[in-house]
CSV table of C-alpha atoms in Angstrom, one decimal:
chain,number,residue,atom,x,y,z
A,145,MET,CA,-39.4,10.5,128.6
A,146,LEU,CA,-42.9,11.6,128.3
A,147,LEU,CA,-45.2,10.1,131.3
A,148,GLY,CA,-49.0,9.8,129.7
A,149,ASN,CA,-51.7,11.1,132.0
A,150,GLY,CA,-54.1,8.9,130.8
A,151,ASP,CA,-56.2,10.9,128.8
A,152,GLY,CA,-54.5,10.7,125.6
A,153,THR,CA,-52.0,13.6,126.5
A,154,PHE,CA,-48.4,13.6,127.9
A,155,GLN,CA,-46.1,15.4,130.5
A,156,ALA,CA,-43.3,17.5,129.6
A,157,ALA,CA,-40.3,15.1,128.3
A,158,VAL,CA,-38.0,14.3,131.1
A,159,THR,CA,-34.5,13.7,129.6
A,160,TYR,CA,-32.3,11.2,130.8
A,161,ASP,CA,-28.3,10.0,130.3
A,162,SER,CA,-29.1,7.1,127.7
A,163,GLY,CA,-25.0,5.8,129.4
A,164,GLY,CA,-23.1,6.5,125.8
A,165,GLN,CA,-23.5,8.3,122.3
A,166,GLN,CA,-25.8,8.1,119.6
A,167,PRO,CA,-28.4,6.1,120.8
A,168,ALA,CA,-29.8,3.8,118.1
A,169,SER,CA,-32.7,1.2,120.3
A,170,ILE,CA,-34.2,1.6,123.3
A,171,ALA,CA,-37.0,-1.4,124.9
A,172,VAL,CA,-38.5,-1.4,128.3
A,173,ASP,CA,-37.4,-4.7,130.3
A,174,ASP,CA,-37.3,-5.8,134.0
A,175,ALA,CA,-33.2,-5.8,134.0
A,176,ASN,CA,-33.0,-6.3,137.9
A,177,GLY,CA,-36.3,-8.7,138.6
A,178,ASP,CA,-37.8,-6.2,141.1
A,179,GLY,CA,-41.6,-6.1,138.8
A,180,LYS,CA,-40.4,-2.2,137.6
A,181,PRO,CA,-40.3,-1.0,134.9
A,182,ASP,CA,-36.7,-0.5,133.5
A,183,VAL,CA,-35.5,1.4,130.3
A,184,ILE,CA,-32.1,-0.3,128.8
A,185,VAL,CA,-30.7,1.1,125.3
A,186,ALA,CA,-28.2,0.4,122.6
A,187,ASN,CA,-25.8,3.2,122.5
A,188,PHE,CA,-23.6,2.9,119.0
A,189,CYS,CA,-20.7,3.6,121.5
A,190,ALA,CA,-19.3,5.5,124.6
A,191,SER,CA,-19.3,9.4,125.2
A,192,SER,CA,-16.4,10.5,123.4
A,193,GLY,CA,-17.1,14.3,123.8
A,194,SER,CA,-17.3,15.2,119.7
A,195,ASN,CA,-19.6,13.9,116.8
A,196,LEU,CA,-17.4,11.3,116.1
A,197,CYS,CA,-18.3,7.9,117.4
A,198,PHE,CA,-16.0,5.0,116.6
A,199,GLY,CA,-15.8,3.3,119.9
A,200,ARG,CA,-17.2,0.2,121.8
A,201,GLY,CA,-21.1,0.0,122.0
A,202,VAL,CA,-22.6,0.8,125.1
A,203,ALA,CA,-25.6,-0.6,126.9
A,204,GLY,CA,-27.0,1.7,129.1
A,205,VAL,CA,-29.6,0.6,132.3
A,206,LEU,CA,-31.4,3.1,133.5
A,207,LEU,CA,-33.7,1.4,136.9
A,208,GLY,CA,-37.3,2.2,137.2
A,209,LYS,CA,-38.5,3.5,140.4
A,210,GLY,CA,-42.1,2.7,139.9
A,211,ASP,CA,-43.6,6.5,139.6
A,212,GLY,CA,-41.9,7.6,136.4
A,213,THR,CA,-38.4,8.2,137.0
A,214,PHE,CA,-35.2,6.1,137.1
A,215,GLU,CA,-31.9,6.2,138.8
A,216,PRO,CA,-29.2,6.9,137.4
A,217,THR,CA,-28.0,5.2,134.0
A,218,MET,CA,-25.4,2.2,134.3
A,219,ALA,CA,-23.3,1.8,131.3
A,220,TYR,CA,-21.7,-1.8,130.0
A,221,ASP,CA,-20.2,-2.8,127.1
A,222,THR,CA,-22.0,-4.7,124.6
A,223,GLY,CA,-19.1,-6.9,123.7
A,224,GLY,CA,-18.7,-5.3,119.9
A,225,PHE,CA,-18.6,-1.8,117.9
A,226,GLY,CA,-21.6,0.6,117.2
A,227,GLY,CA,-24.4,-1.0,119.7
A,228,LEU,CA,-27.6,-1.0,117.5
A,229,SER,CA,-30.3,-3.1,119.4
A,230,ILE,CA,-31.0,-4.5,122.5
A,231,ALA,CA,-33.8,-7.0,123.6
A,232,GLY,CA,-34.2,-8.2,127.1
A,233,ALA,CA,-34.3,-12.4,127.8
A,234,ASP,CA,-33.6,-15.0,130.4
A,235,LEU,CA,-31.2,-16.6,128.1
A,236,ASN,CA,-29.5,-19.3,130.3
A,237,GLY,CA,-32.9,-20.1,132.8
A,238,ASP,CA,-31.6,-19.3,135.8
A,239,GLY,CA,-34.9,-16.3,136.1
A,240,LYS,CA,-32.7,-13.2,135.7
A,241,PRO,CA,-33.2,-11.4,132.9
A,242,ASP,CA,-30.5,-11.1,130.5
A,243,LEU,CA,-29.0,-8.4,127.7
A,244,LEU,CA,-28.6,-9.5,124.5
A,245,VAL,CA,-26.9,-6.4,121.6
A,246,ALA,CA,-26.9,-6.2,118.4
A,247,ASN,CA,-23.2,-4.4,117.4
A,248,TYR,CA,-22.3,-3.2,114.3
A,249,CYS,CA,-18.8,-5.0,114.0
A,250,ALA,CA,-17.0,-7.6,116.1
A,251,THR,CA,-13.8,-5.3,115.9
A,252,PRO,CA,-13.0,-1.6,115.7
A,253,PHE,CA,-13.5,0.4,112.4
A,254,PRO,CA,-13.3,0.3,109.7
A,255,CYS,CA,-15.7,-3.0,110.2
A,256,GLU,CA,-14.3,-5.8,108.1
A,257,SER,CA,-15.6,-7.9,110.0
A,258,ALA,CA,-18.8,-9.9,110.9
A,259,GLY,CA,-21.3,-8.3,113.0
A,260,ALA,CA,-21.8,-9.6,116.5
A,261,VAL,CA,-24.5,-10.2,119.4
A,262,GLY,CA,-23.1,-9.5,122.6
A,263,VAL,CA,-24.9,-11.4,125.2
A,264,LEU,CA,-24.7,-9.8,128.6
A,265,LEU,CA,-26.0,-12.1,131.7
A,266,ASN,CA,-27.2,-11.1,134.7
A,267,ASN,CA,-25.6,-11.2,137.9
A,268,PRO,CA,-26.3,-9.1,140.3
A,269,ALA,CA,-24.0,-10.1,143.2
A,270,ASP,CA,-21.0,-9.5,140.5
A,271,THR,CA,-20.1,-5.8,139.5
A,272,THR,CA,-18.9,-6.8,136.6
A,273,PRO,CA,-21.3,-8.9,134.5
A,274,PRO,CA,-19.7,-11.2,132.0
A,275,VAL,CA,-19.8,-10.3,128.3
A,276,ILE,CA,-19.9,-12.8,125.6
A,277,VAL,CA,-19.0,-12.2,121.9
A,278,ILE,CA,-21.5,-14.2,119.0
A,279,ALA,CA,-20.4,-13.6,115.9
A,280,ALA,CA,-23.0,-13.7,113.0
A,281,ALA,CA,-22.2,-13.0,108.8
A,282,PRO,CA,-24.2,-9.7,108.4
A,283,ASN,CA,-26.0,-11.4,105.1
A,284,VAL,CA,-27.4,-13.8,107.8
A,285,LEU,CA,-28.8,-11.5,109.7
A,286,TRP,CA,-29.9,-8.1,107.4
A,287,PRO,CA,-30.2,-10.0,103.9
A,288,PRO,CA,-30.3,-7.8,100.7
A,289,ASN,CA,-34.2,-7.0,100.8
A,290,GLY,CA,-33.9,-5.4,104.1
A,291,ALA,CA,-36.5,-7.9,105.9
A,292,MET,CA,-36.3,-8.8,109.1
A,293,VAL,CA,-35.8,-13.0,109.3
A,294,PRO,CA,-35.4,-14.5,112.4
A,295,VAL,CA,-31.7,-15.5,114.1
A,296,ARG,CA,-31.3,-18.6,116.3
A,297,VAL,CA,-27.8,-18.3,118.5
A,298,SER,CA,-27.5,-21.4,120.5
A,299,GLY,CA,-24.4,-22.8,122.0
A,300,THR,CA,-22.3,-23.0,125.5
A,301,ILE,CA,-20.6,-19.9,127.4
A,302,THR,CA,-17.9,-20.3,129.8
A,303,ASP,CA,-17.6,-17.7,132.0
A,304,ALA,CA,-14.1,-17.1,133.2
A,305,ARG,CA,-14.1,-13.8,133.9
A,306,SER,CA,-16.8,-12.1,135.9
A,307,GLY,CA,-16.2,-14.2,139.1
A,308,VAL,CA,-19.7,-16.0,139.1
A,309,ASN,CA,-20.3,-19.3,141.0
A,310,VAL,CA,-21.5,-21.1,138.1
A,311,LEU,CA,-19.0,-21.4,135.4
A,312,VAL,CA,-21.2,-22.3,132.2
A,313,TYR,CA,-24.0,-21.4,131.0
A,314,HIS,CA,-26.4,-22.9,127.8
A,315,LEU,CA,-27.6,-20.4,125.7
A,316,ALA,CA,-30.3,-20.9,123.3
A,317,ALA,CA,-32.2,-18.0,121.8
A,318,SER,CA,-34.6,-16.8,119.4
A,319,LEU,CA,-34.3,-13.5,117.9
A,320,ALA,CA,-36.8,-12.0,115.3
């Protein structure tokens, strides 16, 4: 990361762990709602110690301290294989920012299934946020001409694993 000097120049780069291997997408969001910018990263897979990367996608979250520096990266499973893109938005209307991760596949490689959108709902009291996977056919998300198209995801999500108090979330989001 290069912090600006305010005059069009930048300080020397500072590197942070992305939380996984082969980071594919980065965004700035206030992931914990403290008013300070945080960095969210979609990683193709978890760190494997080799150049091969065929595992589950990983979302890295770097909480900002408000001074241009960040806490150590927290890593979360993206609900699919090959994390490609990440965005933050309040998906269930609880006032807390959630994460969406577009994954290359819903199943392990050689990826004979549709892509998957992982939805990570924000619950700071729960150390293991629920991961909800919504499958989408790749021809809808990535048309042959390569143009970006709006995608609407909607439905009801039931959280049976994370231990949150509210068990049903209603999701409506548009990705463009």
